[in-house]
XYZ file of C-alpha atoms in Angstrom:
599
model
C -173.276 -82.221 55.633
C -175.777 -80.342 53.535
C -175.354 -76.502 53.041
C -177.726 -74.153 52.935
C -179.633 -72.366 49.878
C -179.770 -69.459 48.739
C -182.478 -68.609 50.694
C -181.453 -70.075 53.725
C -178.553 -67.749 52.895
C -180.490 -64.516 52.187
C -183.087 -64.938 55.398
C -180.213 -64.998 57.600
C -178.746 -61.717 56.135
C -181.553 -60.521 56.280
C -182.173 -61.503 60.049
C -178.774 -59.213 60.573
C -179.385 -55.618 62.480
C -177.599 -52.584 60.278
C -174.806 -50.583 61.684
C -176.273 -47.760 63.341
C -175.128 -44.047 61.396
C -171.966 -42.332 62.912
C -170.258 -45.499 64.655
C -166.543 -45.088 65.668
C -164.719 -48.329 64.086
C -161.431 -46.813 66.504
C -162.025 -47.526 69.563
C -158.282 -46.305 71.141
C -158.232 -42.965 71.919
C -155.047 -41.926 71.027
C -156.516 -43.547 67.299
C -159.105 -41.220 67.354
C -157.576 -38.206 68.218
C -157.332 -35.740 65.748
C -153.538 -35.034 63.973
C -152.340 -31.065 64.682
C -151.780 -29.047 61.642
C -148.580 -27.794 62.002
C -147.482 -31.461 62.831
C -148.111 -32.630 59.093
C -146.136 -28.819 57.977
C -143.478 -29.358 59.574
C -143.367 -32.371 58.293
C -143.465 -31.620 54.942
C -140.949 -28.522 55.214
C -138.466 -30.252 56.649
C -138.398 -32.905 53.680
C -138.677 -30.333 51.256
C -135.559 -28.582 53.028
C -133.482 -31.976 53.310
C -133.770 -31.885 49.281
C -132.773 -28.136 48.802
C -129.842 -29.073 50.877
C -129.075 -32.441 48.632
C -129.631 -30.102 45.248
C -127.301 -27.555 46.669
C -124.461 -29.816 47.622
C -125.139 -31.292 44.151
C -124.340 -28.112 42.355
C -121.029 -27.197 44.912
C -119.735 -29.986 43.765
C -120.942 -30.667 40.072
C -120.621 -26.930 39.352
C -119.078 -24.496 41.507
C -116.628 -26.434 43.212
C -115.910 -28.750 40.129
C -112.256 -28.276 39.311
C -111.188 -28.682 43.358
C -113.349 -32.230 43.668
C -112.169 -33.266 40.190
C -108.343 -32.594 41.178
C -108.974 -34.569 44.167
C -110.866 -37.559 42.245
C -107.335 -37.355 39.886
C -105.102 -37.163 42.608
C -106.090 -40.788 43.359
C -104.500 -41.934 40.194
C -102.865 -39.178 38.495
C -99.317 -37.866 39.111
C -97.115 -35.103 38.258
C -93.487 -36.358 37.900
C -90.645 -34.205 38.790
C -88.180 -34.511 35.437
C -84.482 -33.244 36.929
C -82.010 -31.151 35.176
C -78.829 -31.945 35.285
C -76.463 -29.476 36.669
C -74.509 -27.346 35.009
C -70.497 -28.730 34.661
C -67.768 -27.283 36.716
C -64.680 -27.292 34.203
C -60.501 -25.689 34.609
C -59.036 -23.504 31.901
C -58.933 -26.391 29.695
C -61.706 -27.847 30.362
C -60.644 -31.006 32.475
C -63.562 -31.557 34.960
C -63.541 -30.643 38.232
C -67.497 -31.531 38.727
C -70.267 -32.590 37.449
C -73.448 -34.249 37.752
C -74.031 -38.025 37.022
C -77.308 -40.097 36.846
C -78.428 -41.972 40.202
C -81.465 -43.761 41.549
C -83.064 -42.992 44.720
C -85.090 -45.714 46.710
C -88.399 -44.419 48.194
C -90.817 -46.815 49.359
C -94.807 -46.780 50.043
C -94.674 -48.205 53.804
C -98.645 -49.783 53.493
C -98.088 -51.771 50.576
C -94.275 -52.893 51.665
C -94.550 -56.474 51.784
C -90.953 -58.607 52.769
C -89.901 -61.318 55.481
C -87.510 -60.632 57.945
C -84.978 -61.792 55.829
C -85.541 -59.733 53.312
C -86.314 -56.459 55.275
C -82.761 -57.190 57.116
C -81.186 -57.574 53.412
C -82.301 -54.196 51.859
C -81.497 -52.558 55.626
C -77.926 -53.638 54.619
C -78.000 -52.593 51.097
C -79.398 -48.941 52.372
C -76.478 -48.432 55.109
C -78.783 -49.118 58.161
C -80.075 -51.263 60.817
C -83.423 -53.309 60.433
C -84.384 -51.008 63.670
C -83.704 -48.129 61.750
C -85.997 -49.295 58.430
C -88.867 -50.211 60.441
C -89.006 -46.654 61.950
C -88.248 -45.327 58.945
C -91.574 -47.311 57.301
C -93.669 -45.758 60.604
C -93.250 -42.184 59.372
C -95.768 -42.114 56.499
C -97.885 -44.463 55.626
C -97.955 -43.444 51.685
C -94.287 -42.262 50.618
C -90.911 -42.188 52.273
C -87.300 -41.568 50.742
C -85.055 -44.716 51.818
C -82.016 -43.729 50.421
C -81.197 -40.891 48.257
C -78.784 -40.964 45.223
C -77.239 -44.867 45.782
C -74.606 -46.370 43.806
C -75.894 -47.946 40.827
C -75.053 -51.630 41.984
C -76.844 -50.775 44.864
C -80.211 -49.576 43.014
C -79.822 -53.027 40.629
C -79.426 -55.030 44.107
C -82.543 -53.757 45.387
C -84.154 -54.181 41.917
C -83.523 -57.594 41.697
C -85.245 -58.286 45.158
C -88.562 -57.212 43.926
C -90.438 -56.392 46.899
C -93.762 -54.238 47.008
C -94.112 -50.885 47.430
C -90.281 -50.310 46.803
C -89.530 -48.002 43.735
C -86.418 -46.553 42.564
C -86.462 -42.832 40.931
C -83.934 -41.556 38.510
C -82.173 -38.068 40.193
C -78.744 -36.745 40.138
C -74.784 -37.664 42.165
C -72.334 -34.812 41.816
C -69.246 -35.953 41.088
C -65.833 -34.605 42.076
C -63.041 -35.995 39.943
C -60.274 -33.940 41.653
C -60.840 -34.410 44.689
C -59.533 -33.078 48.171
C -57.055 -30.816 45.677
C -59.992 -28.754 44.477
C -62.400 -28.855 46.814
C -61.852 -25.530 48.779
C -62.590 -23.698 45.700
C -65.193 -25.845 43.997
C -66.933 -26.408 47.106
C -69.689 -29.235 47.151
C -73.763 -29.494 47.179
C -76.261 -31.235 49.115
C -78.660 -34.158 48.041
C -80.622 -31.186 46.326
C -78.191 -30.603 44.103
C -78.250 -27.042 46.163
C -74.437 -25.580 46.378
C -73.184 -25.375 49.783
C -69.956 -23.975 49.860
C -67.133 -22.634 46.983
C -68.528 -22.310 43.024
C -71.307 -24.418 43.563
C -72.627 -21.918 46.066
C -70.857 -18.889 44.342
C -72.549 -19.612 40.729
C -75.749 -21.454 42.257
C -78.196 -19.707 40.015
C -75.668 -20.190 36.982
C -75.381 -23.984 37.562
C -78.565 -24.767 38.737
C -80.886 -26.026 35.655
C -85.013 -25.675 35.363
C -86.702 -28.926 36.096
C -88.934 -30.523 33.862
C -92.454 -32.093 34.498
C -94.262 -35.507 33.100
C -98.145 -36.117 33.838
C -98.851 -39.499 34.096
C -101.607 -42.417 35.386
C -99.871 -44.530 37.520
C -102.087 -47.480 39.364
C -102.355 -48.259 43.373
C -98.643 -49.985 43.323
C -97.199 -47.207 42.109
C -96.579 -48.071 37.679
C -97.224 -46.000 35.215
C -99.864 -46.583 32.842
C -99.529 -43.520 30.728
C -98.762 -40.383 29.643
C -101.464 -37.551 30.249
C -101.097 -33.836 28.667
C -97.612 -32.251 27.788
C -94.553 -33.132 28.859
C -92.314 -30.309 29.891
C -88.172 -31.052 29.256
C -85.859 -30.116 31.876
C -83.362 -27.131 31.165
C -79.699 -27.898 31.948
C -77.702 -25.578 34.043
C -74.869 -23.717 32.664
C -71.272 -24.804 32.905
C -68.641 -22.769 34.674
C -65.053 -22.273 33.252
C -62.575 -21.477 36.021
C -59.409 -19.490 35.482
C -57.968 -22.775 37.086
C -55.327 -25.119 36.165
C -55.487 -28.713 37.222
C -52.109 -29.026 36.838
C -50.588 -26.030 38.644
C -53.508 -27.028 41.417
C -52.328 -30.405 41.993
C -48.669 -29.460 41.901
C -49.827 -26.332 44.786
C -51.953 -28.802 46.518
C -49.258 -31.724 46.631
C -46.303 -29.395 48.271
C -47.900 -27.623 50.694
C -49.714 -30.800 52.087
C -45.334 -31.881 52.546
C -44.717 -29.153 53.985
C -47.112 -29.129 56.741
C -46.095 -33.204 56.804
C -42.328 -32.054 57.380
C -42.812 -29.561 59.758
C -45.324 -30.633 61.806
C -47.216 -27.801 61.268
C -51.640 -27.013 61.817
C -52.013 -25.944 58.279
C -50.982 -24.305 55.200
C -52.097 -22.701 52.345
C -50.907 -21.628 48.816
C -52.551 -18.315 46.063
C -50.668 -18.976 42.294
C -51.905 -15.606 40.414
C -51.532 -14.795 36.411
C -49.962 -11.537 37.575
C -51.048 -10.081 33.308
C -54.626 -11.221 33.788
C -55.697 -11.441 37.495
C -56.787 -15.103 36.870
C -56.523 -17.394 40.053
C -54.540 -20.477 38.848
C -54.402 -22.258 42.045
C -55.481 -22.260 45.241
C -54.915 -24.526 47.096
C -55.384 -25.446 51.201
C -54.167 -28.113 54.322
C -55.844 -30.184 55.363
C -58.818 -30.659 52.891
C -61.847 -32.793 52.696
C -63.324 -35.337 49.567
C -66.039 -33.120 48.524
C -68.883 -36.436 47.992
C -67.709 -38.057 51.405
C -69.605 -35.853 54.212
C -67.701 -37.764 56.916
C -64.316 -35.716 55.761
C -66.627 -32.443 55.986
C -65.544 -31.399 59.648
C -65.064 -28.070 60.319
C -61.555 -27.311 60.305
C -61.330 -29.307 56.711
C -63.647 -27.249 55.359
C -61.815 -23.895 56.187
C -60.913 -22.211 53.268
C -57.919 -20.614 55.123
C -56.350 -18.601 52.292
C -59.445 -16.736 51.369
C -61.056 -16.656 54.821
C -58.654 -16.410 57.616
C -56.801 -13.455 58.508
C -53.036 -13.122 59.703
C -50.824 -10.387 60.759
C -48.348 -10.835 57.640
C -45.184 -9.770 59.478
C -42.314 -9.005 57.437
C -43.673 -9.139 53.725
C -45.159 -5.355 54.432
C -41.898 -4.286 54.422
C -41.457 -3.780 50.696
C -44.454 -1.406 50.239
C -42.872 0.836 53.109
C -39.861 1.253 51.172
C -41.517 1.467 48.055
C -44.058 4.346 49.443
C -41.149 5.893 50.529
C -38.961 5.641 47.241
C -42.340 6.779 45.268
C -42.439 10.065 47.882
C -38.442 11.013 47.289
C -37.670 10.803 51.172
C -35.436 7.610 50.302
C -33.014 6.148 47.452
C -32.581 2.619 47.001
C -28.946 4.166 48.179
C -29.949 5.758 50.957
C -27.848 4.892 54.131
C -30.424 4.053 56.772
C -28.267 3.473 60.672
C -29.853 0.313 62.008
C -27.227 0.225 65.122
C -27.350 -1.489 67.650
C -29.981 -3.262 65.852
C -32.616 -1.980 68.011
C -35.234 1.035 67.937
C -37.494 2.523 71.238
C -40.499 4.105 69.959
C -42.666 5.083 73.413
C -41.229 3.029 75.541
C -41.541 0.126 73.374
C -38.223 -1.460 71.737
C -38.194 -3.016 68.532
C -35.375 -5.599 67.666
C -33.968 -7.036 64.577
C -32.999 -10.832 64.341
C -28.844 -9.327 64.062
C -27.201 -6.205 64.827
C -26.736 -5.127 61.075
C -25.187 -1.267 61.547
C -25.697 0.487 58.314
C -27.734 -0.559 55.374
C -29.256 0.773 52.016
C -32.512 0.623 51.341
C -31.933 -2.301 49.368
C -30.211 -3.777 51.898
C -33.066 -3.217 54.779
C -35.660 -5.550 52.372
C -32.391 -7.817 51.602
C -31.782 -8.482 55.121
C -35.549 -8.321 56.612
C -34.360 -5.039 58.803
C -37.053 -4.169 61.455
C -35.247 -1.114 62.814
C -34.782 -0.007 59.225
C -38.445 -0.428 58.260
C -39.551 1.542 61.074
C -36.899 4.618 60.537
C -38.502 4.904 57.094
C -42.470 4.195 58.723
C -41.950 6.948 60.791
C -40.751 9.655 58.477
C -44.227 9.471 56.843
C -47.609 11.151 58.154
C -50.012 7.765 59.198
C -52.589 9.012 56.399
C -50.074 8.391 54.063
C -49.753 4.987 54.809
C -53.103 3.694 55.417
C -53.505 5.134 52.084
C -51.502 3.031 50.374
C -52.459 -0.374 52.469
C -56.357 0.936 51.593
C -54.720 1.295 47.401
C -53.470 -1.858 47.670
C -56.306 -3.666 49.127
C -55.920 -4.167 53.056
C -58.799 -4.129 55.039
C -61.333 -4.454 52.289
C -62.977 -7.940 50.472
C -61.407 -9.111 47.666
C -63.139 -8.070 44.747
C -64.127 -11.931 43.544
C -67.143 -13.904 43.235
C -66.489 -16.284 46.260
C -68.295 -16.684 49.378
C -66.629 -15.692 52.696
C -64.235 -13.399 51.650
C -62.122 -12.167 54.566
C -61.930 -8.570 55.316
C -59.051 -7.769 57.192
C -58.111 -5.465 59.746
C -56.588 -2.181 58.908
C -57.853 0.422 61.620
C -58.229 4.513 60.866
C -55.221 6.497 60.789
C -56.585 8.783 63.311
C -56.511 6.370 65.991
C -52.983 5.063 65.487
C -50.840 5.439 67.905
C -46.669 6.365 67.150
C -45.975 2.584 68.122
C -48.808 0.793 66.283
C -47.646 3.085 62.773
C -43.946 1.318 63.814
C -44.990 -2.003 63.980
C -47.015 -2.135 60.823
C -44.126 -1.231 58.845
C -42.707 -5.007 59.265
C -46.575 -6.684 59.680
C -48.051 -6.456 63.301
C -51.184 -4.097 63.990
C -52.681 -5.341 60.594
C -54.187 -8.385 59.306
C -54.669 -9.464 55.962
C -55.694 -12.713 54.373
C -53.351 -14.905 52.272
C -55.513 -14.070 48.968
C -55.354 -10.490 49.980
C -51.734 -10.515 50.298
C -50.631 -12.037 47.083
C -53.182 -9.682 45.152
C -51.291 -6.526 46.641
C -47.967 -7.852 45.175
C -49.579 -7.463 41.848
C -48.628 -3.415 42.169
C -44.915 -5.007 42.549
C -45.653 -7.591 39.605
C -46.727 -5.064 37.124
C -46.044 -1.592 36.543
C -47.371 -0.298 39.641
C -51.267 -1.166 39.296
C -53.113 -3.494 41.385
C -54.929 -6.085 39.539
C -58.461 -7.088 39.310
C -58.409 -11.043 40.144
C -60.715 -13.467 39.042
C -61.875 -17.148 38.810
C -63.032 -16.777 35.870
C -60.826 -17.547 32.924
C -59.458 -14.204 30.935
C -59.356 -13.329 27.574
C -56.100 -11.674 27.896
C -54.075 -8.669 30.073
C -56.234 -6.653 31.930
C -55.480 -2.906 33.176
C -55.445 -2.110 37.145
C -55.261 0.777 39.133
C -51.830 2.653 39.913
C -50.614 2.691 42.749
C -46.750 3.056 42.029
C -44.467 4.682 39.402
C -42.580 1.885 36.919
C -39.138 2.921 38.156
C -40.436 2.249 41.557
C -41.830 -1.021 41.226
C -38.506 -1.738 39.265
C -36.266 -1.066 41.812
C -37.971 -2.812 44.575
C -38.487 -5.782 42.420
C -34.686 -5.564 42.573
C -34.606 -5.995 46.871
C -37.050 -8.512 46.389
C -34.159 -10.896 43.729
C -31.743 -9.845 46.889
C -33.815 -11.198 49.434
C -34.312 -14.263 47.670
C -30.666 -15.068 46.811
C -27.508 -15.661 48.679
C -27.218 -13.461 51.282
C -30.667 -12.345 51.813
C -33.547 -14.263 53.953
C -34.869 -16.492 51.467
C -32.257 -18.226 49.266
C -34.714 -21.405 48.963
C -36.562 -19.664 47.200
C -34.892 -19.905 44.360
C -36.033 -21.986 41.441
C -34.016 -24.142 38.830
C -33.901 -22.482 35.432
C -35.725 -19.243 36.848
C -35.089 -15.780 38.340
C -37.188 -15.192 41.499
C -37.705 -12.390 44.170
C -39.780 -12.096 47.098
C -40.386 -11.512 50.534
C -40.077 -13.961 54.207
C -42.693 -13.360 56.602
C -42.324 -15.088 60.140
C -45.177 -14.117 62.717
C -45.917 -14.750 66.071
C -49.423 -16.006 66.466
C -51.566 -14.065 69.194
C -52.680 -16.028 71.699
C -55.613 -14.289 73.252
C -54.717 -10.228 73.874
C -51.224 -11.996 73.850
C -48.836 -13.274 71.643
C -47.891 -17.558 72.087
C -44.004 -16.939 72.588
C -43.490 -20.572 70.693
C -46.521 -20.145 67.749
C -45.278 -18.906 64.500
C -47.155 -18.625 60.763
C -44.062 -18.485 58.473
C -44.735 -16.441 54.909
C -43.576 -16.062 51.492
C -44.326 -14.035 49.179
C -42.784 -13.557 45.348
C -42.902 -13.403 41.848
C -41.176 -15.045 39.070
C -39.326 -14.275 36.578
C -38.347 -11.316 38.461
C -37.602 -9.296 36.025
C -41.094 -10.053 33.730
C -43.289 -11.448 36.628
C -45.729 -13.660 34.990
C -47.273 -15.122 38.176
C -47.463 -14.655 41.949
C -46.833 -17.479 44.653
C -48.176 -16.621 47.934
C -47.418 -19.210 50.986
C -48.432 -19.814 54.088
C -47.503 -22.632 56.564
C -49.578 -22.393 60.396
C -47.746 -23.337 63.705
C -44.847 -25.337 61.624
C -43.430 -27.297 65.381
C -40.619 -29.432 64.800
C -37.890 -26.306 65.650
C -37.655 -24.777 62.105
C -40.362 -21.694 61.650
C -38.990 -18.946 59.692
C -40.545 -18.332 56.454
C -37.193 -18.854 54.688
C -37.033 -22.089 55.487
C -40.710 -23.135 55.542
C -42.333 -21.374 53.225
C -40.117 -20.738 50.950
C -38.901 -23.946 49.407
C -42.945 -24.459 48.700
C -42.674 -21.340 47.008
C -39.904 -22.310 44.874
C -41.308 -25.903 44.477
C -44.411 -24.542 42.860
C -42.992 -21.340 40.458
C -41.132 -24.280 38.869
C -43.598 -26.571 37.525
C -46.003 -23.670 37.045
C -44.024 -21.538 34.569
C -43.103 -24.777 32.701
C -47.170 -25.721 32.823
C -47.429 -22.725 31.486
C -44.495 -22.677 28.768
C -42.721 -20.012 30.167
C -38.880 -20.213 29.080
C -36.144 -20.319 31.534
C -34.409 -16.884 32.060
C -31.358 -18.551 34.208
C -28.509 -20.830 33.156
C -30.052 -24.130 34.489
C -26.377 -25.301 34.852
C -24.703 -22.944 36.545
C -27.685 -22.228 39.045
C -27.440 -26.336 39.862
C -23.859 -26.137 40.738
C -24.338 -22.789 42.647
C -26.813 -24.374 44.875
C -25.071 -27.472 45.338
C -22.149 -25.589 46.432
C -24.365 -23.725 48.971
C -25.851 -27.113 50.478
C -22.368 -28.372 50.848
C -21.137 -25.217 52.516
C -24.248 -25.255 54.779
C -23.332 -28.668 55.967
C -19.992 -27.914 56.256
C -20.869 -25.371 58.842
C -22.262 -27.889 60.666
């Protein structure tokens, strides 16, 4: 095929008609409309708005908002670890301790990377103290930290160690220890898995114990390690230690015989107060039944009662000696003085007061000697009631123990003015009143000393401390005196009396009020005393609840305690014997034999 020329080419162009001027090359009308104005502004606004918005976000966050977005960028990888102190030491006077903390690890667990068969989730369940239910619910709750098992035993924490499953990690914290025991634990108390006291010292001296955690900044990666260390590190402070006016060994010795006695007799409960009666200082107390301080199942409520600080009694007959010694101090009695008991029974408005035996007439000494309801009441109601409120108020009835303890028992001593001539009777020998155990052996201080009530503490003393008067020497001297009588032979307590030392003191046997009653078969039996009784050092106060096997009076339940304890306590505390061991051993032997004779 031939092509054409050039001018083949050109003549054909040429032949071509031009465009006519003005043609529309869009034919569409919608194409050849003409774009609105404010179309193509708004347009342009709007983009230029959508970049002002972008710029402005851009400077929140790069500029304004900086240190909140960068926290939150850290937060990703960087944490602040909690460094704990350890808490201060609970110690006794000589500095055997009674508790203290001791390193533990706690298992916590980040549920979305926890990764373990059946086998092993059912393995660690076990380990922890729980069911397999019970750790898959547990691993629902949060999906980025959960506490498996606080504080563990350290064989525990190296069990789970060894199974090396993801996201489970193990964090070093703090197990209080309690050496002691149930023995202690009413008046150290216990703390939670806080380390936060609860009850006794550790809730007492909380902000004395307690220590200042310290802090670690670290980089730690998506499973949970540490990479490093990032700014300062801040050490923990350690809490203080306490030093209690304690002794384990008078505690233990406290503890040990009154948990017997409540065994023998079949009683509800007991409790025992051993006072230094030079410096105040509380060297045992001691309550039963009692509770392991780290085992919560023990924790039930009446185990945790501290029943001689906290529960109040009407004391029955161990008010008698401050009647007569109120009214030997205001000259209306001698320790002489004939009071007529006969026929062993008083009426006071209607109301008839009875003593155990028909004793006809009796001295003063003889009325504490032989426990002498008719006799306390003949010298109760020579006196105005002001007078003796008074002294129960100077002697610390119906008013908290000044000590550093929580739940300090009040009492129950109501105003003179509304005492009616047969209430002021019956709180000569105990009933109207209540008082708790604590409160009872403090106000036998004033009988201990020269008449002054001492300040008590839990704290251990430097040395004697000074109280407030309450009774003239010769007083206290002389009714120290009834009190020897009333613990030998012929008085109400004779088992009180302890091998190698001189004792005196007072019985207390109560009925307990059931309701606006009192239970006609419910007795707390009391004692009360000092030893040696003629240069007290200490103060054994007794109580034994609902004692059911036949046998109630204080004589013969709370006594022997009493006697039990001033023994091993004076000889803890190096106190020489003021009796002729020998002779006392031979006296009392011949009194058991005679007593079974008589049977």
């Amino acid at each position: 095929m031939k092509l054409p020329g050039k001018d083949a080419l050109r003549e054909r162009l040429a032949a071509r008609k031009p465009a006519p001027q003005g043609a529309k090359y869009a034919s569409s009308p919608l194409l050849a409309a003409k774009t609105p104005i404010w179309r193509s502004r708004f347009l342009v606004v709007g983009v230029g708005l959508t970049f002002c918005l972008l710029i402005g976000r851009a400077v929140y966050i790069q500029v304004i908002n900086q240190d909140f977005f960068q926290r939150q960028g850290e937060s990703r990888y960087q944490r602040t670890l909690t460094l704990p102190a350890s808490r201060g030491r609970i110690t006794d006077r000589g500095g055997q301790v009674l508790a203290a903390s001791v390193p533990a690890q706690s298992i916590w667990v980040i549920p979305k990377d926890f990764d373990a068969t059946p086998a092993q989730q059912q393995a660690l369940a076990k380990l922890l103290g729980m069911s397999s239910s019970d750790l898959g619910n547990r691993l629902k709750e949060n999906a980025n930290f959960v506490w498996l098992r606080r504080v563990v035993e350290d064989s525990v924490a190296a069990q789970i160690k060894a199974m090396a499953l993801n996201g489970v990690h193990q964090q070093r914290e703090y197990r209080r220890e309690y050496p002691e025991g149930e023995a202690v634990a009413h008046l150290v108390g216990f703390t939670n898995v806080e380390q936060l006291g609860q009850e006794g010292i550790e809730l007492a001296f909380q902000k004395d114990l307690d220590g200042r955690d310290g802090s670690r900044s670290v980089v730690r990666d998506r499973l949970g390690n540490v990479i490093e260390d990032i700014g300062d590190r801040i050490e923990p402070a350690d809490g203080h230690d306490i030093a209690l006016s304690i002794d384990t060994k008078i505690q233990f010795v406290a503890y040990q015989r009154l948990r017997d006695a409540v065994a023998q007799h079949n009683a509800k409960a007991g409790s025992a107060v051993v006072l230094d009666a030079q410096t105040g200082e509380v060297l045992a107390l001691a309550n039963y039944p009692s509770y392991v301080p780290g085992d919560r199942l023990t924790r039930t409520g009446a185990n945790l009662r501290n029943r001689a600080l906290t529960d109040t009694f009407e004391p029955g007959s161990t008010m008698k000696p401050f009647i007569a010694a109120l009214a030997m101090q205001t000259g209306r009695v001698t320790p002489t003085s004939i009071i007529q008991t006969a026929p062993g029974t008083i009426t006071i408005t209607g109301s008839t007061i009875r003593d155990s035996h028909a004793y006809g007439a009796l001295t003063v000494r003889q009325v504490i000697q032989k426990s002498s309801n008719v006799g306390a009441v003949k010298m109760a109601m020579q006196m105005q009631p002001k007078e003796m409120w008074d002294l129960f108020h100077a002697v610390g009835f119906g008013q908290k123990p000044p000590l550093a303890f929580p739940g300090l028992a009040t009492g129950r001593l109501r105003p003179y003015k509304s005492w009616r001539p047969i209430e002021q009777a019956t709180m000569s020998y105990g009933y109207g009143l209540s008082t708790s155990l604590f409160q009872l052996a403090r106000a036998y201080s004033v009988f201990a000393r020269d008449g002054d009530l001492v300040p008590v503490s839990l704290l251990r003393q430097a040395g004697p401390v000074a109280g407030e008067s309450v009774f003239r020497p010769e007083v206290v001297r002389e009714v120290r005196t009834m009190l020897n009588m009333a613990a030998g032979e012929g008085g109400t307590a004779p088992k009180a009396q302890a091998v190698g030392y001189s004792v005196g003191g007072k019985t207390g046997t109560a009925h307990k009020q059931d309701g606006a009653n009192y239970a006609s078969n419910k007795y707390r039996a009391w004692f009360v005393g000092m030893a040696p009784i003629h240069a007290p050092r200490i103060i054994v106060a007794v109580m034994v609840d609902e004692p059911s096997n036949g046998i109630y009076f204080g004589g013969d339940v709370a006594a022997p305690v009493f006697s039990q304890v001033v023994q091993q306590t004076l000889r803890v505390m190096g106190v020489a014997p003021d009796l002729e061991i020998k002779q006392q051993i031979i006296a009392r032997a011949q009194a058991a034999k005679a007593e079974v004779e008589s049977f």
